[in-house]
PDB file of C-alpha atoms in Angstrom:
ATOM      1  CA  GLN A   1     -20.331   0.355   3.583  1.00  0.00           C
ATOM      2  CA  ALA A   2     -16.665   0.899   2.827  1.00  0.00           C
ATOM      3  CA  ILE A   3     -15.027   1.407  -0.549  1.00  0.00           C
ATOM      4  CA  ILE A   4     -12.444  -1.216  -1.523  1.00  0.00           C
ATOM      5  CA  TYR A   5     -10.042  -0.983  -4.473  1.00  0.00           C
ATOM      6  CA  LEU A   6      -7.584  -3.356  -6.049  1.00  0.00           C
ATOM      7  CA  ALA A   7      -4.236  -1.683  -6.671  1.00  0.00           C
ATOM      8  CA  LEU A   8      -2.101  -3.187  -9.424  1.00  0.00           C
ATOM      9  CA  ILE A   9       1.330  -4.307  -8.221  1.00  0.00           C
ATOM     10  CA  LYS A  10       4.078  -2.622 -10.241  1.00  0.00           C
ATOM     11  CA  THR A  11       7.322  -4.511 -10.917  1.00  0.00           C
ATOM     12  CA  ASP A  12      10.761  -3.673 -12.243  1.00  0.00           C
ATOM     13  CA  GLU A  13      12.279  -5.265 -15.357  1.00  0.00           C
ATOM     14  CA  LYS A  14      13.382  -8.293 -13.275  1.00  0.00           C
ATOM     15  CA  GLY A  15       9.865  -8.890 -11.936  1.00  0.00           C
ATOM     16  CA  THR A  16      10.613  -7.613  -8.427  1.00  0.00           C
ATOM     17  CA  GLU A  17       7.452  -6.178  -6.851  1.00  0.00           C
ATOM     18  CA  LEU A  18       7.948  -2.482  -6.108  1.00  0.00           C
ATOM     19  CA  ALA A  19       4.669  -0.799  -5.223  1.00  0.00           C
ATOM     20  CA  ALA A  20       0.883  -0.976  -5.384  1.00  0.00           C
ATOM     21  CA  ALA A  21      -0.575   1.589  -7.791  1.00  0.00           C
ATOM     22  CA  MET A  22      -4.193   2.645  -7.365  1.00  0.00           C
ATOM     23  CA  ASP A  23      -6.025   5.059  -9.645  1.00  0.00           C
ATOM     24  CA  PRO A  24      -9.505   5.940  -8.285  1.00  0.00           C
ATOM     25  CA  THR A  25     -10.779   6.473 -11.832  1.00  0.00           C
ATOM     26  CA  GLU A  26      -9.529   3.184 -13.314  1.00  0.00           C
ATOM     27  CA  SER A  27      -8.636   0.631 -10.625  1.00  0.00           C
ATOM     28  CA  PRO A  28     -11.166  -2.137  -9.874  1.00  0.00           C
ATOM     29  CA  ARG A  29     -13.556  -0.830  -7.199  1.00  0.00           C
ATOM     30  CA  THR A  30     -16.386  -2.185  -5.081  1.00  0.00           C
ATOM     31  CA  GLU A  31     -18.265  -1.389  -1.879  1.00  0.00           C
ATOM     32  CA  THR A  32     -18.963  -3.577   1.100  1.00  0.00           C
ATOM     33  CA  ASP A  33     -22.543  -4.441   1.945  1.00  0.00           C
ATOM     34  CA  GLU A  34     -24.129  -3.892   5.378  1.00  0.00           C
ATOM     35  CA  HIS A  35     -22.364  -7.054   6.604  1.00  0.00           C
ATOM     36  CA  GLY A  36     -18.941  -6.015   5.302  1.00  0.00           C
ATOM     37  CA  LYS A  37     -18.974  -8.457   2.384  1.00  0.00           C
ATOM     38  CA  PHE A  38     -17.623  -7.442  -0.991  1.00  0.00           C
ATOM     39  CA  VAL A  39     -17.120  -8.891  -4.463  1.00  0.00           C
ATOM     40  CA  PHE A  40     -15.134  -7.693  -7.458  1.00  0.00           C
ATOM     41  CA  VAL A  41     -16.269  -8.820 -10.917  1.00  0.00           C
ATOM     42  CA  ASN A  42     -14.526  -8.752 -14.298  1.00  0.00           C
ATOM     43  CA  VAL A  43     -11.096  -7.913 -12.853  1.00  0.00           C
ATOM     44  CA  PRO A  44      -8.307  -7.991 -15.438  1.00  0.00           C
ATOM     45  CA  PRO A  45      -5.652 -10.648 -14.740  1.00  0.00           C
ATOM     46  CA  GLY A  46      -2.729  -9.402 -12.673  1.00  0.00           C
ATOM     47  CA  ARG A  47      -1.267  -9.120  -9.214  1.00  0.00           C
ATOM     48  CA  TYR A  48      -3.102  -6.782  -6.819  1.00  0.00           C
ATOM     49  CA  ALA A  49      -3.078  -5.349  -3.299  1.00  0.00           C
ATOM     50  CA  VAL A  50      -6.335  -4.680  -1.433  1.00  0.00           C
ATOM     51  CA  ILE A  51      -6.932  -1.013  -0.545  1.00  0.00           C
ATOM     52  CA  PHE A  52      -9.408   0.379   2.014  1.00  0.00           C
ATOM     53  CA  TYR A  53     -10.399   3.797   0.672  1.00  0.00           C
ATOM     54  CA  THR A  54     -11.849   6.928   2.245  1.00  0.00           C
ATOM     55  CA  VAL A  55     -12.394  10.361   0.721  1.00  0.00           C
ATOM     56  CA  THR A  56      -9.225  11.655   2.399  1.00  0.00           C
ATOM     57  CA  SER A  57      -6.978   8.566   2.567  1.00  0.00           C
ATOM     58  CA  ALA A  58      -6.236   5.106   1.238  1.00  0.00           C
ATOM     59  CA  PHE A  59      -4.868   2.242   3.356  1.00  0.00           C
ATOM     60  CA  LEU A  60      -3.181  -0.940   2.210  1.00  0.00           C
ATOM     61  CA  LEU A  61      -4.983  -3.736   4.052  1.00  0.00           C
ATOM     62  CA  ASN A  62      -2.839  -6.276   5.853  1.00  0.00           C
ATOM     63  CA  ILE A  63      -3.663  -9.892   6.507  1.00  0.00           C
ATOM     64  CA  PRO A  64      -5.582  -9.744   9.810  1.00  0.00           C
ATOM     65  CA  ASP A  65      -3.246 -10.039  12.830  1.00  0.00           C
ATOM     66  CA  LYS A  66      -0.127  -9.868  10.611  1.00  0.00           C
ATOM     67  CA  GLU A  67       2.104  -7.154   9.247  1.00  0.00           C
ATOM     68  CA  GLU A  68       1.875  -8.536   5.704  1.00  0.00           C
ATOM     69  CA  PRO A  69      -0.220  -6.861   3.005  1.00  0.00           C
ATOM     70  CA  ILE A  70      -3.011  -8.770   1.323  1.00  0.00           C
ATOM     71  CA  LEU A  71      -1.622  -9.534  -2.144  1.00  0.00           C
ATOM     72  CA  LEU A  72      -3.490 -11.662  -4.641  1.00  0.00           C
ATOM     73  CA  THR A  73      -3.078 -12.905  -8.176  1.00  0.00           C
ATOM     74  CA  VAL A  74      -6.138 -12.696 -10.418  1.00  0.00           C
ATOM     75  CA  GLU A  75      -6.226 -15.365 -13.113  1.00  0.00           C
ATOM     76  CA  PRO A  76      -8.688 -15.565 -16.027  1.00  0.00           C
ATOM     77  CA  GLY A  77     -11.781 -17.628 -15.237  1.00  0.00           C
ATOM     78  CA  LYS A  78     -10.847 -18.213 -11.595  1.00  0.00           C
ATOM     79  CA  THR A  79     -12.399 -16.982  -8.359  1.00  0.00           C
ATOM     80  CA  THR A  80     -10.310 -15.894  -5.379  1.00  0.00           C
ATOM     81  CA  ASP A  81     -11.902 -16.064  -1.939  1.00  0.00           C
ATOM     82  CA  LEU A  82     -10.126 -13.972   0.693  1.00  0.00           C
ATOM     83  CA  GLY A  83     -12.158 -15.560   3.474  1.00  0.00           C
ATOM     84  CA  GLU A  84     -13.160 -13.455   6.456  1.00  0.00           C
ATOM     85  CA  LEU A  85     -11.135 -10.292   7.002  1.00  0.00           C
ATOM     86  CA  SER A  86     -11.768  -9.269  10.583  1.00  0.00           C
ATOM     87  CA  TYR A  87     -10.044  -6.217  12.062  1.00  0.00           C
ATOM     88  CA  ASP A  88     -10.169  -4.888  15.609  1.00  0.00           C
ATOM     89  CA  ASP A  89      -9.140  -1.464  14.385  1.00  0.00           C
ATOM     90  CA  LEU A  90      -8.984   0.435  11.103  1.00  0.00           C
ATOM     91  CA  PRO A  91      -7.419   3.900  10.763  1.00  0.00           C
ATOM     92  CA  THR A  92     -10.744   5.574   9.936  1.00  0.00           C
ATOM     93  CA  LEU A  93     -12.453   4.088  12.999  1.00  0.00           C
ATOM     94  CA  LYS A  94     -10.075   5.772  15.465  1.00  0.00           C
ATOM     95  CA  GLU A  95     -11.414   8.780  17.287  1.00  0.00           C
TER      96      GLU A  95
END
């Protein structure tokens, strides 16, 4: 049962994506169920990165088996399905 946030992508005046900004008190948040599934509801439109959160750290999740972050665009009235996100290793699972 992990905590997952959506971090709003910040851009410059030209629209170039600069960084993902997550605020634990305001960013969209959900938890995975016992099978690792999660759903966000009522997310404001925008461009987001997916963040795996622990009490001591936050990790930008990459597309499985790639070095590219999971970035998504939320549009009003639409559902985005990320499919199955399967990882062999996450930073918090290392001993």
